[in-house]
Coordinates of N, CA, C and O in Angstrom, one line a residue:
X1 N -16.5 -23.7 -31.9 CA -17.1 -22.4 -32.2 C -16.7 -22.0 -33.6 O -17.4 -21.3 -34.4
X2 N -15.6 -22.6 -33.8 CA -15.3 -21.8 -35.4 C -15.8 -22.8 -36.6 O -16.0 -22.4 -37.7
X3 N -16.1 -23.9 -36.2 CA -16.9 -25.1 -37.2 C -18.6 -24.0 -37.1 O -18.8 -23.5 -38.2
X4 N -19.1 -23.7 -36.5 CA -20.2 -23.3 -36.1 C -20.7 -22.1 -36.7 O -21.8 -21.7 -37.1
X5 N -19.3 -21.3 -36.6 CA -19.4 -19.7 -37.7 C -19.5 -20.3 -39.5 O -20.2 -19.9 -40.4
X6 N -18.6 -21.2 -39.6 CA -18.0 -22.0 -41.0 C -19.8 -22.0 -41.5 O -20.4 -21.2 -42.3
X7 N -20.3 -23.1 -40.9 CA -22.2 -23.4 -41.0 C -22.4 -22.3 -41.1 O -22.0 -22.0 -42.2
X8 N -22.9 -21.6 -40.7 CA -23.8 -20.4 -40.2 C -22.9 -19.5 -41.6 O -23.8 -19.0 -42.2
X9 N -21.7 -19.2 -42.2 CA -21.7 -18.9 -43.0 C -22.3 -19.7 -44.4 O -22.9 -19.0 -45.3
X10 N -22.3 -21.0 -44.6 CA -22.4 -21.9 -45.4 C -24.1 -21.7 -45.7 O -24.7 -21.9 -46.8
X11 N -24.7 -21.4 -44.3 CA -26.1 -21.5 -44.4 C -26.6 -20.4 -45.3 O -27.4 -20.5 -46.2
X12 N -26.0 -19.5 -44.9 CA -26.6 -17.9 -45.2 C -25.6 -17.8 -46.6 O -25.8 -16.8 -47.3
X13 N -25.0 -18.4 -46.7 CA -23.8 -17.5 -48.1 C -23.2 -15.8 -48.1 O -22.9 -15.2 -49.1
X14 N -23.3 -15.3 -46.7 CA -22.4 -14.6 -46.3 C -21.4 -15.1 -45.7 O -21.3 -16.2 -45.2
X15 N -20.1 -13.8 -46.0 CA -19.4 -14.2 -45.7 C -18.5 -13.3 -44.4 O -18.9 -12.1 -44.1
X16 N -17.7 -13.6 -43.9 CA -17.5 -13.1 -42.5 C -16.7 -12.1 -42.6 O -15.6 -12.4 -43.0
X17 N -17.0 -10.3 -42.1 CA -16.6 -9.2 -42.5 C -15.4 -9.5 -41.5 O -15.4 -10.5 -40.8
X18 N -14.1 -8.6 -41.4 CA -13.2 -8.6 -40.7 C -13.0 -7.5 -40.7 O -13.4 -6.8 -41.6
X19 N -12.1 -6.7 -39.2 CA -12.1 -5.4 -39.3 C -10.5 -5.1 -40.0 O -9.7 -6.0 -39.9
X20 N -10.2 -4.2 -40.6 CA -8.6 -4.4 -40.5 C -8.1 -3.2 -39.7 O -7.0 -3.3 -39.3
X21 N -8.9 -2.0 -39.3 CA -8.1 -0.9 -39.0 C -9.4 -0.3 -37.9 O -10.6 -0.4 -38.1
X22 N -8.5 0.5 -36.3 CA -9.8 1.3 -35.5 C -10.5 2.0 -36.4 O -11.6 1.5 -36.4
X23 N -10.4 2.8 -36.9 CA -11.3 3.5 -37.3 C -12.6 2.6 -38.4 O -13.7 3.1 -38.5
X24 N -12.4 1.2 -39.1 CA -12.8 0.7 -39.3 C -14.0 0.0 -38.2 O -15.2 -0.2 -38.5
X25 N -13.0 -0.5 -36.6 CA -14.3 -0.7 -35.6 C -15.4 0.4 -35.2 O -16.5 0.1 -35.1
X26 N -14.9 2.0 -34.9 CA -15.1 2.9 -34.3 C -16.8 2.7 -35.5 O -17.8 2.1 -35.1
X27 N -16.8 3.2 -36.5 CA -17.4 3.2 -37.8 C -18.8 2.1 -37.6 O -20.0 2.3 -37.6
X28 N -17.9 0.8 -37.6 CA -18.9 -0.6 -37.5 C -19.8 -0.2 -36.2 O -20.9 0.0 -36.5
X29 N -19.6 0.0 -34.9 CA -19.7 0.2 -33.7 C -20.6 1.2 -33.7 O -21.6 1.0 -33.0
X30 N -20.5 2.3 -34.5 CA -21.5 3.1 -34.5 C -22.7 3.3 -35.3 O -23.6 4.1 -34.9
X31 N -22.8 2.7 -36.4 CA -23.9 2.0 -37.4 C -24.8 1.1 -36.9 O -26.0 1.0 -37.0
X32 N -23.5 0.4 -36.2 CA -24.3 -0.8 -35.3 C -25.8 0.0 -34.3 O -25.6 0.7 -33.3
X33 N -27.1 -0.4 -34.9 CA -28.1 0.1 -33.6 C -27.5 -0.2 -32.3 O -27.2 0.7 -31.5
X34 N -27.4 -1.5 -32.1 CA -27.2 -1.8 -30.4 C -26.2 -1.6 -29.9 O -26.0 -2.1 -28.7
X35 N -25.3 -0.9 -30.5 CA -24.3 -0.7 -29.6 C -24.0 1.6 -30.3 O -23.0 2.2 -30.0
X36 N -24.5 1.8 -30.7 CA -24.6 3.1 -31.5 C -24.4 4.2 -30.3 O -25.2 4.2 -29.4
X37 N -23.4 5.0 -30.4 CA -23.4 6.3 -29.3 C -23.4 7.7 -30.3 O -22.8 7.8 -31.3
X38 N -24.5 8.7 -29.7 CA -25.0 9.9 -30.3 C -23.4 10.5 -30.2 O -22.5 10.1 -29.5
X39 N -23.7 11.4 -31.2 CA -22.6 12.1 -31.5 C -22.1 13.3 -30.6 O -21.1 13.9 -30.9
X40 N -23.1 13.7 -29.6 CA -22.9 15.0 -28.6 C -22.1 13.7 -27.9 O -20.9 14.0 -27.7
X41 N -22.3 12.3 -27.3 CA -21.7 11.4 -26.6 C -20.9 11.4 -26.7 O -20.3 11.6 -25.7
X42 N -20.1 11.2 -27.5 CA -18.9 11.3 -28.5 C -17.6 12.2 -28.1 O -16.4 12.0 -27.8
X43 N -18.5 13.5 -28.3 CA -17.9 14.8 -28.4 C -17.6 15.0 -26.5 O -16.6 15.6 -26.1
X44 N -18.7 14.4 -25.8 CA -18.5 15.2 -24.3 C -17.5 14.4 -23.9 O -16.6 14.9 -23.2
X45 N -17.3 12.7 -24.4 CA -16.1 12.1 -24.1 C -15.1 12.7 -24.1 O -14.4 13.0 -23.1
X46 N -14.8 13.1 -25.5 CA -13.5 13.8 -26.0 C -12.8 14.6 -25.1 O -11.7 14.3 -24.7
X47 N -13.5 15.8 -24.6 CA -13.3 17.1 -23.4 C -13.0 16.1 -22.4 O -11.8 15.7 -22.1
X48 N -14.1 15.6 -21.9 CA -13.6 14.2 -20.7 C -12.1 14.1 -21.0 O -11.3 14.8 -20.3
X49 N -11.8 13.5 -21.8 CA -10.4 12.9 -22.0 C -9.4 14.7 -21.8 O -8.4 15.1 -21.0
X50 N -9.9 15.1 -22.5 CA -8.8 16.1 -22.3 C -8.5 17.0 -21.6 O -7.5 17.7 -21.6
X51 N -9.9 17.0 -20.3 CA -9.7 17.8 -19.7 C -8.9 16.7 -17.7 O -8.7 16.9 -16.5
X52 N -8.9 15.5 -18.7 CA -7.8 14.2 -17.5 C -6.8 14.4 -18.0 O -6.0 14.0 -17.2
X53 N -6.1 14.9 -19.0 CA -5.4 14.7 -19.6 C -4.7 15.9 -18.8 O -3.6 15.7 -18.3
X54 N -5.3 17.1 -18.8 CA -4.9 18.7 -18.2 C -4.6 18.3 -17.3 O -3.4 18.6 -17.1
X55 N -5.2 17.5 -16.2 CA -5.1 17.4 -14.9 C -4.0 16.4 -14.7 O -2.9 16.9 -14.2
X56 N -4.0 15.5 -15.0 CA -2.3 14.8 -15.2 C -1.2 15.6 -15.4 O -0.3 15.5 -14.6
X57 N -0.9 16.8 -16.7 CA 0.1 17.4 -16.6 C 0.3 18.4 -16.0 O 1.2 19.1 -16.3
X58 N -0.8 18.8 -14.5 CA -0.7 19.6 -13.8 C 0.1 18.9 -12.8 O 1.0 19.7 -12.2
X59 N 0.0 17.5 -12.3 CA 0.9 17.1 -11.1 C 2.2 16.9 -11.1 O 2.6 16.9 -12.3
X60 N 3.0 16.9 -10.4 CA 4.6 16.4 -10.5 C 4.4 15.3 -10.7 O 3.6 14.5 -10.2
X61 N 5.8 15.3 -12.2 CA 5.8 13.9 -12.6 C 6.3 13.3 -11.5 O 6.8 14.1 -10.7
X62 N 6.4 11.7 -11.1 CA 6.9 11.0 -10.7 C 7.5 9.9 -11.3 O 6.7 9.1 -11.7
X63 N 8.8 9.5 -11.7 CA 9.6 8.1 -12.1 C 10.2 7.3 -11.0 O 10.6 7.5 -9.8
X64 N 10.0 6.3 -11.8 CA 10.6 4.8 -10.7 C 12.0 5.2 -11.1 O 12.4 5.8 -12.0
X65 N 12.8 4.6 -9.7 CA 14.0 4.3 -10.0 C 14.3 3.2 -9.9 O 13.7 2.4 -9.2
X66 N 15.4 3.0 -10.8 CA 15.8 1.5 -11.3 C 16.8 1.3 -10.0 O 17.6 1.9 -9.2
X67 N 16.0 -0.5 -10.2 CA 16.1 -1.0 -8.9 C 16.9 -2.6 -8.6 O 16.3 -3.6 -8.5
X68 N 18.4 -2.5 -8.6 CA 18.5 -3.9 -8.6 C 19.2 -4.4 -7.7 O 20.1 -5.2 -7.8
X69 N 18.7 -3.8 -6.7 CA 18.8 -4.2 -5.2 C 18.0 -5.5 -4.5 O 16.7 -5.4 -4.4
X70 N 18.3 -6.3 -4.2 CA 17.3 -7.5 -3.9 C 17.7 -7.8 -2.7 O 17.4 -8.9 -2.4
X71 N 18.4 -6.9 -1.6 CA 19.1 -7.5 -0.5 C 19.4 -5.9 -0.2 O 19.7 -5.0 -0.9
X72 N 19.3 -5.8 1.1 CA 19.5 -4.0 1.6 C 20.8 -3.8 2.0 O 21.5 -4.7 2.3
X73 N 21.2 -2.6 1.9 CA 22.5 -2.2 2.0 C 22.9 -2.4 3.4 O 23.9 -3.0 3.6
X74 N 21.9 -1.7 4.7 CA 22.4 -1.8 5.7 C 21.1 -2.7 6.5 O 19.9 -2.3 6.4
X75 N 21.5 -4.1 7.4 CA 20.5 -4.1 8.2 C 19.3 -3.6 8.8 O 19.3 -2.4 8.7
X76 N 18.2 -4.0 9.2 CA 17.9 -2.9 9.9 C 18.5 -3.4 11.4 O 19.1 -4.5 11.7
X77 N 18.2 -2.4 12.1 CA 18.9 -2.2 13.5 C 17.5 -2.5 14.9 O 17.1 -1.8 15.8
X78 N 17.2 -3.8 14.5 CA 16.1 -4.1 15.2 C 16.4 -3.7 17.6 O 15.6 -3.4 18.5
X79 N 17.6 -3.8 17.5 CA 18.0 -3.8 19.3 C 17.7 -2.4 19.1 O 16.7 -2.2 19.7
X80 N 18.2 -1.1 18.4 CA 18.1 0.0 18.6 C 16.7 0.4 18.6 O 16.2 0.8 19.7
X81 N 16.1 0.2 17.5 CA 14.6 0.4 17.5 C 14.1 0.0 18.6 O 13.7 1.0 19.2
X82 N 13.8 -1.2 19.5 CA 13.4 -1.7 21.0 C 13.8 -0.7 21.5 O 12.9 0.1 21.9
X83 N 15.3 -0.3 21.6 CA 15.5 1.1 22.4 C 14.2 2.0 22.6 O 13.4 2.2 23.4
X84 N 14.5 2.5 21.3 CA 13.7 4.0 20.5 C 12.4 3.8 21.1 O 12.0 4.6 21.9
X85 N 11.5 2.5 20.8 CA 10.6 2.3 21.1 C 10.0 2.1 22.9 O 9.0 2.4 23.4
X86 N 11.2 1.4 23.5 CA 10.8 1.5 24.8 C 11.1 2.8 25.3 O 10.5 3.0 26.3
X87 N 11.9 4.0 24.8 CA 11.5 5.7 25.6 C 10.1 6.1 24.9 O 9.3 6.9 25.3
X88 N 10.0 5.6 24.0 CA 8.3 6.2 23.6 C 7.4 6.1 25.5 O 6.9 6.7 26.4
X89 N 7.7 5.0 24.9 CA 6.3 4.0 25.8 C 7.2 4.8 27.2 O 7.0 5.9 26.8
X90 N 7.7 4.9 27.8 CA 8.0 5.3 28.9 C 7.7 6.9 28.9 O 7.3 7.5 29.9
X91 N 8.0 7.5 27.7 CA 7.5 8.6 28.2 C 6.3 9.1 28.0 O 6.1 10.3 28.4
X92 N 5.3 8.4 27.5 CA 4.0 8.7 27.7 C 3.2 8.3 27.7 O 2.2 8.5 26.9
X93 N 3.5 7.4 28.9 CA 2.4 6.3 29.5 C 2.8 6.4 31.0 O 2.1 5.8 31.7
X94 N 3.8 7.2 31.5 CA 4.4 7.0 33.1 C 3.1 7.1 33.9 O 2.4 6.3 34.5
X95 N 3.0 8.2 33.7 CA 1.5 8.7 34.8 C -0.1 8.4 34.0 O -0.9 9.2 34.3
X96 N -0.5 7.7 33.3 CA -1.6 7.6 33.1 C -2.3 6.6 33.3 O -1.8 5.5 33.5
X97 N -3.7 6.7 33.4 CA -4.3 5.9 34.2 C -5.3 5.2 32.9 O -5.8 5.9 32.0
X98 N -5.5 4.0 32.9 CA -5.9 3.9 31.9 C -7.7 4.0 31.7 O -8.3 3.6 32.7
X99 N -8.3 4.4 30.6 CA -9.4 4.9 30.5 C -9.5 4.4 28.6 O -8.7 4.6 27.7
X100 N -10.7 3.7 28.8 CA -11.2 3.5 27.5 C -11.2 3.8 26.2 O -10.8 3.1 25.2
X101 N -11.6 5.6 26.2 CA -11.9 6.3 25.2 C -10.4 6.7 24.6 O -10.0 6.8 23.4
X102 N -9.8 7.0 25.9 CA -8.7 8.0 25.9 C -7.4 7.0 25.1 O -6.7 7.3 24.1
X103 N -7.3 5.6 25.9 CA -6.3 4.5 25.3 C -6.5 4.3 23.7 O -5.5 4.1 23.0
X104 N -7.7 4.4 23.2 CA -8.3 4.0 22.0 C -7.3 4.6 21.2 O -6.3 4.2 20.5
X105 N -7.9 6.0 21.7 CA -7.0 7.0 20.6 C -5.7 6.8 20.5 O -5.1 6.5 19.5
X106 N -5.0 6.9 22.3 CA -3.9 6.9 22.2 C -3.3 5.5 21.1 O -2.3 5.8 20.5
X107 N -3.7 4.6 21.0 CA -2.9 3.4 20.1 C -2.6 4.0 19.0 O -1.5 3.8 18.6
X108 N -3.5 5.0 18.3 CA -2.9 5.2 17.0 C -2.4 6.2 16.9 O -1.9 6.5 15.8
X109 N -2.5 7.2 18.3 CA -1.2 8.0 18.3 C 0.1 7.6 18.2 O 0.9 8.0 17.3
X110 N 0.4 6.5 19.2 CA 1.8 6.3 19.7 C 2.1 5.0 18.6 O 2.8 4.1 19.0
X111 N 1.4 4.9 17.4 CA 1.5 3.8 16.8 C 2.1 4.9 15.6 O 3.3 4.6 15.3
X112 N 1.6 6.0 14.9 CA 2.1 6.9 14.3 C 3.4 7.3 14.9 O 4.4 7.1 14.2
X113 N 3.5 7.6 15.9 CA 4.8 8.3 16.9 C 6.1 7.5 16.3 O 7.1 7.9 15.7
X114 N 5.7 5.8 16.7 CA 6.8 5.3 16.8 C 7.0 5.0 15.5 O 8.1 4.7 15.2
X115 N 6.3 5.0 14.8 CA 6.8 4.8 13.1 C 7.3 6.1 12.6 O 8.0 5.9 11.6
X116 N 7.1 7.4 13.0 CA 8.2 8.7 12.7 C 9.1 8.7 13.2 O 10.1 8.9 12.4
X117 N 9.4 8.4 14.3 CA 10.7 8.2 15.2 C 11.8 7.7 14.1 O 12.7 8.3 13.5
X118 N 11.2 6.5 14.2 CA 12.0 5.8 13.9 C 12.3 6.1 12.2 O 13.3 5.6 11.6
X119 N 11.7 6.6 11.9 CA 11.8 7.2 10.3 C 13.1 8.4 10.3 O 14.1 8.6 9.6
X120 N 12.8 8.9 11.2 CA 13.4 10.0 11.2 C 15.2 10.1 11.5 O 16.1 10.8 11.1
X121 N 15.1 8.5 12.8 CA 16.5 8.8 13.5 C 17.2 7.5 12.4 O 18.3 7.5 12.1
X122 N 16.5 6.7 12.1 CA 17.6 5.8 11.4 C 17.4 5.8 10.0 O 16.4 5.5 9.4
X123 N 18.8 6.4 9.5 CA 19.2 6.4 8.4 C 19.0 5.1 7.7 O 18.9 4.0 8.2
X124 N 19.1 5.5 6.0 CA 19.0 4.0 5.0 C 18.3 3.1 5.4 O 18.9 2.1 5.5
X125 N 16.8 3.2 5.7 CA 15.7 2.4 5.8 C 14.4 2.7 5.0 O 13.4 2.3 5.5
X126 N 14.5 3.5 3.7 CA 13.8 3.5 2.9 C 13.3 2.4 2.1 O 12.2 2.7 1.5
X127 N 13.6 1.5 2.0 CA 12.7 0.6 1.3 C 12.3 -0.3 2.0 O 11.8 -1.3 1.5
X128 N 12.3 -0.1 3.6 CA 11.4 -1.1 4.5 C 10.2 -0.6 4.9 O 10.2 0.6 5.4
X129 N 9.0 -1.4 4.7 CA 7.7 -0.8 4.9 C 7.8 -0.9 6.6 O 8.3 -1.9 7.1
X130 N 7.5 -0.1 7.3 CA 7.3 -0.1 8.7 C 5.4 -0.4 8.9 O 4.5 0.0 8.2
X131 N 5.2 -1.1 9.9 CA 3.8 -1.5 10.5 C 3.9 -2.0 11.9 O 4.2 -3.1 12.4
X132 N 3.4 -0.8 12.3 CA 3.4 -0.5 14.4 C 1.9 -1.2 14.9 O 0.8 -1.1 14.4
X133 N 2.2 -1.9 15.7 CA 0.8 -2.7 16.3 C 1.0 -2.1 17.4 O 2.1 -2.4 17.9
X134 N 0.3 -1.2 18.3 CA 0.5 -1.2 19.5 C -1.2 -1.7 20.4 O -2.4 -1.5 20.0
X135 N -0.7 -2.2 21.5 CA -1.9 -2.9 22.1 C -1.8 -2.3 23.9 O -0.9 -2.6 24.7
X136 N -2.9 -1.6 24.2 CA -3.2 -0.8 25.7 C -3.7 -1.6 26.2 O -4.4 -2.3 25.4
X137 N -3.7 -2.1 28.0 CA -4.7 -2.8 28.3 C -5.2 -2.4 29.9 O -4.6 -1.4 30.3
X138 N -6.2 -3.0 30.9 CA -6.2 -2.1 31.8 C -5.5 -3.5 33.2 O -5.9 -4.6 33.2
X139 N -4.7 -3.1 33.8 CA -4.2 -4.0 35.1 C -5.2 -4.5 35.9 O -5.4 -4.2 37.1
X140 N -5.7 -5.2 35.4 CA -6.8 -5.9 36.6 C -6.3 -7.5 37.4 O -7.2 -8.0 38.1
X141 N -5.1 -8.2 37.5 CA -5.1 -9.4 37.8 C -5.2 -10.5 36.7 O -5.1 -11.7 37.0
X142 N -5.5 -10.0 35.5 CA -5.6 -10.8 34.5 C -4.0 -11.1 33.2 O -3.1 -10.4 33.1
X143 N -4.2 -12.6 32.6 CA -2.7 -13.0 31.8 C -2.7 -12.1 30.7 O -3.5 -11.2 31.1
X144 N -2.4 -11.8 29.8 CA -2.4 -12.0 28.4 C -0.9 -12.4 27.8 O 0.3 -12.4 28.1
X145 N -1.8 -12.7 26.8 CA -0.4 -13.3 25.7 C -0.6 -12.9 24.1 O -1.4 -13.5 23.4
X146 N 0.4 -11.9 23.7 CA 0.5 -11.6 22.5 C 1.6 -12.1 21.5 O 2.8 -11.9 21.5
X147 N 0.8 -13.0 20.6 CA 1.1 -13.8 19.4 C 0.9 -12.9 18.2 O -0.1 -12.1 18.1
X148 N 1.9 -13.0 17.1 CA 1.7 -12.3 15.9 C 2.6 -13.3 14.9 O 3.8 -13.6 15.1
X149 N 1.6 -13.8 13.6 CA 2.5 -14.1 12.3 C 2.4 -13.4 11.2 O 1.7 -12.4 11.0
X150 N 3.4 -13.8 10.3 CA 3.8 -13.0 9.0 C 4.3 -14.1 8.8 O 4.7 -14.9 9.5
X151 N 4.1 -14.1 7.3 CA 4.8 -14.3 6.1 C 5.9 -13.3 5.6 O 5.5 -12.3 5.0
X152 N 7.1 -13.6 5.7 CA 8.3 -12.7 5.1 C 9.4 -13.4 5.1 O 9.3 -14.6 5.3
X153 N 10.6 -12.8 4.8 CA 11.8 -13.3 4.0 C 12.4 -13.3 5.4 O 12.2 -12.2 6.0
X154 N 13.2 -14.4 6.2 CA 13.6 -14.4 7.7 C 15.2 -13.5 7.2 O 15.9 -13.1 8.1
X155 N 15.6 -13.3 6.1 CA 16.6 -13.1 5.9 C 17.0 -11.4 6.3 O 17.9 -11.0 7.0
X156 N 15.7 -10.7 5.6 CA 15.7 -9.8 5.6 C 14.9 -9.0 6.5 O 15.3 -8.0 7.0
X157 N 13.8 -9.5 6.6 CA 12.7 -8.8 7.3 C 12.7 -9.2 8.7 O 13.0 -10.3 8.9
X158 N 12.5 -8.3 10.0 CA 12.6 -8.6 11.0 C 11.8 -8.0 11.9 O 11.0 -7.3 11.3
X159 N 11.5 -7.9 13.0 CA 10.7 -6.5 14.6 C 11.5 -6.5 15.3 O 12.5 -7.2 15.3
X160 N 10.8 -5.3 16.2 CA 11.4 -5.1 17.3 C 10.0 -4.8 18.2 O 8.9 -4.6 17.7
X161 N 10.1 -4.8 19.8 CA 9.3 -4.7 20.1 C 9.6 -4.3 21.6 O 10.7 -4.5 22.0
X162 N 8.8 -4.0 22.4 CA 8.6 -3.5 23.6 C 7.8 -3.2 25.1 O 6.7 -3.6 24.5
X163 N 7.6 -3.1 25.7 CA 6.3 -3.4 26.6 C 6.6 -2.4 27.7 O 7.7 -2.0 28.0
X164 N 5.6 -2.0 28.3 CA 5.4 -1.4 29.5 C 4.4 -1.5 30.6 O 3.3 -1.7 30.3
X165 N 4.5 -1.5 31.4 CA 3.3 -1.5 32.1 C 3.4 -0.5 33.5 O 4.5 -0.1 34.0
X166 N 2.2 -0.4 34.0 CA 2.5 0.3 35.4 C 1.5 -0.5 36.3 O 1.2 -1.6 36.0
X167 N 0.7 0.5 37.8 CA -0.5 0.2 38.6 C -1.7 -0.3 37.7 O -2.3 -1.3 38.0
X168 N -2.0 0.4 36.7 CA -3.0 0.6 36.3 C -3.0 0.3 34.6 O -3.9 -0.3 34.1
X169 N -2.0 0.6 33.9 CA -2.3 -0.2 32.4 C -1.0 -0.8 32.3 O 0.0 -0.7 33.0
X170 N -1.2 -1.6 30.8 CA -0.1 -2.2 30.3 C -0.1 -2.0 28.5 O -1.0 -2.1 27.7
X171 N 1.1 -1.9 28.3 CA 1.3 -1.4 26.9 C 2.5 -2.9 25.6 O 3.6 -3.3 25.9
X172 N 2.0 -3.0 25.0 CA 2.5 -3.8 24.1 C 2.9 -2.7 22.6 O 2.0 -2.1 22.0
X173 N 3.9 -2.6 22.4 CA 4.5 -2.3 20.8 C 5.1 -3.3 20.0 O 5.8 -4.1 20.6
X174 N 4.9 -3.4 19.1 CA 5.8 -4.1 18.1 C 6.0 -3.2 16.9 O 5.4 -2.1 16.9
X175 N 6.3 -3.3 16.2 CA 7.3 -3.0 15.3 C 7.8 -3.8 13.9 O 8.9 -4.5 14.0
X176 N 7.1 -3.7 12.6 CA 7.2 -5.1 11.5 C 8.3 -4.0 11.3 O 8.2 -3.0 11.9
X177 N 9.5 -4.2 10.4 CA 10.1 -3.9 9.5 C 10.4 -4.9 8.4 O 11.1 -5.9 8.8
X178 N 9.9 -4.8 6.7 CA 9.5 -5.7 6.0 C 10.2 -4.7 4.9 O 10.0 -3.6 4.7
X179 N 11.2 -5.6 4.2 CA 11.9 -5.3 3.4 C 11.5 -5.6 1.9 O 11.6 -6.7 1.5
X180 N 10.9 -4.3 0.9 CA 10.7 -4.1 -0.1 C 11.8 -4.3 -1.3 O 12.5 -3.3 -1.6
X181 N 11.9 -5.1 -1.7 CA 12.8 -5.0 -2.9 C 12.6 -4.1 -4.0 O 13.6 -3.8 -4.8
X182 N 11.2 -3.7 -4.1 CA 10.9 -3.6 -5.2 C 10.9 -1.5 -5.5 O 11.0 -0.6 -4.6
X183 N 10.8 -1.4 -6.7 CA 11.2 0.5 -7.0 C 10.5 1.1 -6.3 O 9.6 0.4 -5.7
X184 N 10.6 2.9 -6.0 CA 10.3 3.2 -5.3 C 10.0 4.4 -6.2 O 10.7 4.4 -7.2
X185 N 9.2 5.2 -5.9 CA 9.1 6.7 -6.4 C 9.4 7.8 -6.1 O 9.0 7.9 -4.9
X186 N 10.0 8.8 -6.5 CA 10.9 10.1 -6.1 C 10.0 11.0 -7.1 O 9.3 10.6 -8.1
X187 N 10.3 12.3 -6.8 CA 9.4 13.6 -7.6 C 10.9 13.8 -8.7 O 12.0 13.7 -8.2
X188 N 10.7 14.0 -9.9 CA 11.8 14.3 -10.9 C 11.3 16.1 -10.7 O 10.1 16.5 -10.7
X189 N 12.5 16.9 -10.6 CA 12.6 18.3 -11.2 C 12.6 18.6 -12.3 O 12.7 19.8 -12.6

């Protein structure tokens, strides 16, 4: 390509402008017909910019904190969580009968539920991403078998999980806990 500019200079006996400075592209750029922006274009940009600019220093800042943790302070506590997670499912699922519409919803109730819970009662588990699968089903005489893979660190990352069932439904939880190494964001005052 650069033999080809070399010619194409050689041909023509021009010689090849260079920019040295933005304001020298901004300038070229706009002379230029085919690429030329009107000057109201210009100007409504500018506001554009400044009025993202307003709106950024209206939010709370947020900074990373430095992070050179690569391994968690405390376990997580996967037997407790099974606990935590089998009174969920026991307490509200005892009497219900299962029904379509109603299970639907409930999955991503008691899928929210058990990811606050557990947020809430176990301490020093901020940098594990939590991800609740819960799975409702109706008791008819039929098997099932619930399989789940991941890719994760066996060292650190782990589940927990739980099951219920009664006459009439059956309930599956699990529980990823997946250990982030990486910073995390806090609001600065």
């Amino acid at each position: 390509m650069l033999q080809g500019r070399r010619s194409m200079v050689q041909m023509t006996g021009e010689q090849p402008r260079r920019r040295t400075s933005l304001v020298g592209i901004a300038e070229n750029e706009v002379s230029n017909p085919a690429r030329r922006m009107s000057r109201s274009m210009m100007s409504d940009t500018g506001s554009s910019i400044n009025s993202f600019k307003r709106s950024i220093a209206m939010k709370p800042r947020l900074e990373m904190e430095n992070s050179y943790r690569t391994v968690p302070i405390v376990k997580f506590p996967s037997s407790a969580v099974s606990k935590k997670i089998q009174l969920i499912l026991d307490s509200r699922l005892t009497n219900l009968k299962y029904e379509h519409d109603t299970c639907k919803a409930l999955c991503n109730q008691l899928s929210d539920v058990i990811k606050d819970e557990v947020r809430r009662d176990i301490r020093d588990i901020e940098r594990y991403k939590l991800i609740c699968w819960v799975s409702i089903g109706q008791v008819s005489g039929q098997d099932i078998r619930v399989v789940s893979r991941c890719l994760w660190s066996h060292q650190h990352d782990t589940c927990s999980s739980a099951s219920f069932q009664n006459n009439h439904l059956f309930a599956v939880a699990t529980l990823y806990a997946l250990y982030y190494d990486g910073c995390y964001y806090h609001k600065v005052d």
